[in-house]
Short mmCIF file of N, CA and C in Angstrom, two decimals:
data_model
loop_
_atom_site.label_atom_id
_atom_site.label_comp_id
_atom_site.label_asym_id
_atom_site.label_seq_id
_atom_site.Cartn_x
_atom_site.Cartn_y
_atom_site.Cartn_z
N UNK H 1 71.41 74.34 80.12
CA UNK H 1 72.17 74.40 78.88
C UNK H 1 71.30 73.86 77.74
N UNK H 2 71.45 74.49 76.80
CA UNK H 2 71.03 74.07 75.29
C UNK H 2 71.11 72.57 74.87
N UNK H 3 69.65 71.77 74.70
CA UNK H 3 70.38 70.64 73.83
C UNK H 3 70.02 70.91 72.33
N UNK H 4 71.27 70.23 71.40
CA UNK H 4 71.36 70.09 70.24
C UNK H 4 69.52 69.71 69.99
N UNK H 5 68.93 68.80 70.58
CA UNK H 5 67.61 68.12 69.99
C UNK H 5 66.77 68.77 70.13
N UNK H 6 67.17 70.05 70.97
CA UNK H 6 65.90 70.58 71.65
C UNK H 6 65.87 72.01 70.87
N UNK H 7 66.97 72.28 69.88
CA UNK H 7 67.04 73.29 69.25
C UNK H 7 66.85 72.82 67.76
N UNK H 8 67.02 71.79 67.21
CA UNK H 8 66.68 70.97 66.12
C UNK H 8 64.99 70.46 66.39
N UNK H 9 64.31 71.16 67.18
CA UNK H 9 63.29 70.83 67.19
C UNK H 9 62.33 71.75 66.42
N UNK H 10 63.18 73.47 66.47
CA UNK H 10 62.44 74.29 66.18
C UNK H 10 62.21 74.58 64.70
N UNK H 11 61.48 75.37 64.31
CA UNK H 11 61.10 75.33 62.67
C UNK H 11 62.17 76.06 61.86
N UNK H 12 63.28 75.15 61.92
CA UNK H 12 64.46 75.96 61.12
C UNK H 12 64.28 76.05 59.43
N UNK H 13 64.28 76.92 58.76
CA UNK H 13 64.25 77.00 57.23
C UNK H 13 65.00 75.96 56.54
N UNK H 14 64.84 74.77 56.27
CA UNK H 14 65.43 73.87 54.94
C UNK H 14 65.04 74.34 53.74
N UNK H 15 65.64 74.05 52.77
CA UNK H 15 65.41 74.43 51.39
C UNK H 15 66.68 73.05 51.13
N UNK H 16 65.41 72.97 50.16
CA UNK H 16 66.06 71.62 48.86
C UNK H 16 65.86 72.18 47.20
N UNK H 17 67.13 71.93 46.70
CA UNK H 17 67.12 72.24 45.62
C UNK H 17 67.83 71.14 44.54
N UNK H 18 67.43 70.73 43.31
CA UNK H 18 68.04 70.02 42.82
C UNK H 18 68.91 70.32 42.03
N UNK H 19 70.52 70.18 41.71
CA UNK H 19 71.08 70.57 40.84
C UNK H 19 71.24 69.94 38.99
N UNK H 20 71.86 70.45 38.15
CA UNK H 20 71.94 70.32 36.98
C UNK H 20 72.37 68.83 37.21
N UNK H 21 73.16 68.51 37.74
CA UNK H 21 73.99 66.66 37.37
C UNK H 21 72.88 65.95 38.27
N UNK H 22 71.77 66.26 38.88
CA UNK H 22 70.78 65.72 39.50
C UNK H 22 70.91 65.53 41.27
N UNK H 23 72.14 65.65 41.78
CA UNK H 23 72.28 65.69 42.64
C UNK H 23 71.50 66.92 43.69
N UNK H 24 70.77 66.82 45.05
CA UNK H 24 70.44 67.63 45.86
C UNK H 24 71.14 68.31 46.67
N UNK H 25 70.76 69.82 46.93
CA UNK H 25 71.51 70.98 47.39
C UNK H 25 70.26 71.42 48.50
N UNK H 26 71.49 71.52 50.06
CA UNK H 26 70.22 71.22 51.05
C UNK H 26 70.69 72.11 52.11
N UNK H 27 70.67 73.51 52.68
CA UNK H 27 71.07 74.10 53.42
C UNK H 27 69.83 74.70 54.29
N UNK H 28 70.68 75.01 56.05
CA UNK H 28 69.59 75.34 56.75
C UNK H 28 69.81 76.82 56.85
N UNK H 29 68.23 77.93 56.46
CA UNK H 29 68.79 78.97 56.33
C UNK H 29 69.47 80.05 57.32
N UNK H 30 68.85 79.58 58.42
CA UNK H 30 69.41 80.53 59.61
C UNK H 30 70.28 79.73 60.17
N UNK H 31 71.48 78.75 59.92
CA UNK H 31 72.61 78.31 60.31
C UNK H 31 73.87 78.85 58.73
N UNK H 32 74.39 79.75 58.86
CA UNK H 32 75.21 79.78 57.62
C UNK H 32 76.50 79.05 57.78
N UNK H 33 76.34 78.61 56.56
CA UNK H 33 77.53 77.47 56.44
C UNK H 33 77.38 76.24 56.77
N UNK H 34 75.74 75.90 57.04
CA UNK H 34 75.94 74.26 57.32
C UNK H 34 75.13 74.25 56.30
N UNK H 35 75.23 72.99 55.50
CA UNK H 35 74.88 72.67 53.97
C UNK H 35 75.24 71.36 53.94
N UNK H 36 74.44 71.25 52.77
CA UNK H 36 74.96 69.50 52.27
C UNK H 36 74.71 69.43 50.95
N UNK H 37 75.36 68.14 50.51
CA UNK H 37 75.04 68.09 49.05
C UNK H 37 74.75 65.97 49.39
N UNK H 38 73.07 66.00 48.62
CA UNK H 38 73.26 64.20 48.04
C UNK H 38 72.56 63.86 47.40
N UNK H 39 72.43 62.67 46.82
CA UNK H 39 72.66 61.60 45.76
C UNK H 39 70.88 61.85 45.46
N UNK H 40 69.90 62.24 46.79
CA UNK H 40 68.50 62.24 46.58
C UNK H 40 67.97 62.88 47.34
N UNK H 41 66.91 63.50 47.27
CA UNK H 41 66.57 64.38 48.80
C UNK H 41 66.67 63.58 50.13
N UNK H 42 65.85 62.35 49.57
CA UNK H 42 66.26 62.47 50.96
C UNK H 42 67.42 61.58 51.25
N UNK H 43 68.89 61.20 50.95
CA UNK H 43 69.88 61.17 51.08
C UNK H 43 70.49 62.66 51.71
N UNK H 44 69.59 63.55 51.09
CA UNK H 44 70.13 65.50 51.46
C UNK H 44 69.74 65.51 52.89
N UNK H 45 68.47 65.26 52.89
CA UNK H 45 67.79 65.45 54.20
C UNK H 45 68.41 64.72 55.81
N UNK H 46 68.54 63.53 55.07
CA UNK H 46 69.71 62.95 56.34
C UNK H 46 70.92 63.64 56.70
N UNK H 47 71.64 64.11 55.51
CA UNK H 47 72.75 64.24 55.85
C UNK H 47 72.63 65.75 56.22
N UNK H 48 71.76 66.89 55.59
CA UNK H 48 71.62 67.93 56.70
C UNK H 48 71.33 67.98 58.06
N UNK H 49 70.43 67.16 58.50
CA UNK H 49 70.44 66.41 59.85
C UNK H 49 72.05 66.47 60.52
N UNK H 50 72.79 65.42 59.84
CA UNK H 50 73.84 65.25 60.34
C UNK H 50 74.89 66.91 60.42
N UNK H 51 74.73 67.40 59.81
CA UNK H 51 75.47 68.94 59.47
C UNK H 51 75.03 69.66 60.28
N UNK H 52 74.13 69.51 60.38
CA UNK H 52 73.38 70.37 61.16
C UNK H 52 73.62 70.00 62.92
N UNK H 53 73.50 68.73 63.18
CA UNK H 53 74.47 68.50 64.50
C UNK H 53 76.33 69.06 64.80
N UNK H 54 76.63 69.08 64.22
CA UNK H 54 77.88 69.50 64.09
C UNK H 54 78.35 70.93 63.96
N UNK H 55 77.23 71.71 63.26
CA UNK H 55 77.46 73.05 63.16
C UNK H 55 76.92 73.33 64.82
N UNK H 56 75.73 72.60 64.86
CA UNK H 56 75.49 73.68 66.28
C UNK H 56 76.24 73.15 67.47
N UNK H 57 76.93 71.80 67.24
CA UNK H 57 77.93 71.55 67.99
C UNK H 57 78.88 72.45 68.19
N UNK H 58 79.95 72.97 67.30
CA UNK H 58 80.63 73.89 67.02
C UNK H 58 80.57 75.07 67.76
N UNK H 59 78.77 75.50 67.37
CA UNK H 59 78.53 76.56 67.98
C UNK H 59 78.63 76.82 69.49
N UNK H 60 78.25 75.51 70.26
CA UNK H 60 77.61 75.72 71.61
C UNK H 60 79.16 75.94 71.98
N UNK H 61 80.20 74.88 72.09
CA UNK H 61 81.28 74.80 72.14
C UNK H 61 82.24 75.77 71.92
N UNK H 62 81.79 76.89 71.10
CA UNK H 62 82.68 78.29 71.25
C UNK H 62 81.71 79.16 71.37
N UNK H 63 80.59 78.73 72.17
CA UNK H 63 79.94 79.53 73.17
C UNK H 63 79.27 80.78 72.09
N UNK H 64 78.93 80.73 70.78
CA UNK H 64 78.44 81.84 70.16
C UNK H 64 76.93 81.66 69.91
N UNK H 65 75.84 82.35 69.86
CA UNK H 65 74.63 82.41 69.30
C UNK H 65 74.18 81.84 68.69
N UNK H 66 73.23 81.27 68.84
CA UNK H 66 72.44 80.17 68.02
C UNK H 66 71.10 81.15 67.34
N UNK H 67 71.31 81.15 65.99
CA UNK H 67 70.36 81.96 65.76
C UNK H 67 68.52 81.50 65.67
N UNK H 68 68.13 82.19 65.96
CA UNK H 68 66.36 82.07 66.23
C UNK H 68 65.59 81.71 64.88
N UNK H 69 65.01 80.77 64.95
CA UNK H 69 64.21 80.20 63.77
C UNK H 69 63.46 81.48 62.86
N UNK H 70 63.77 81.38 61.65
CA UNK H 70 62.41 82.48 60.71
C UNK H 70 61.20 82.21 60.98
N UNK H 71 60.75 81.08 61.00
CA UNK H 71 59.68 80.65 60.89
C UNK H 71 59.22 80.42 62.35
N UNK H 72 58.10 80.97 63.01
CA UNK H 72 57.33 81.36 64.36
C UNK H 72 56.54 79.96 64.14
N UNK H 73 56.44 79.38 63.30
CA UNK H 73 55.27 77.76 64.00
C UNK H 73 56.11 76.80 62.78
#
């Protein structure tokens, strides 16, 4: 079986973006719908971490596809 760490290992697409009120906008691109929003990147970066456990929690748990990293290295 799949572990969460062992699939968070692979080169998943982050993108950080900063918004207008200064706050960071932090989603992983081949997980849709797990996202975050914080206070600094890397406040973003943790907490996509954390989102990012939970989405693929979600996932394994109703047994659907985990999609394959964009990025090959």
């Amino acid at each position: 079986m799949l572990q969460i760490s062992d699939i968070l290992a692979g080169p998943y697409t982050r993108e950080f973006g900063q918004e207008e009120d200064g706050s960071w906008f932090a989603p992983i691109v081949e997980f849709p719908g797990c996202m975050t929003v914080g206070a600094t990147r890397e406040e973003a970066d943790q907490m996509l971490a954390d989102a990012a456990v939970g989405w693929l929690t979600a996932m394994l748990e109703d047994g659907d596809p985990i999609p394959e990293p964009i990025a090959t290295t």
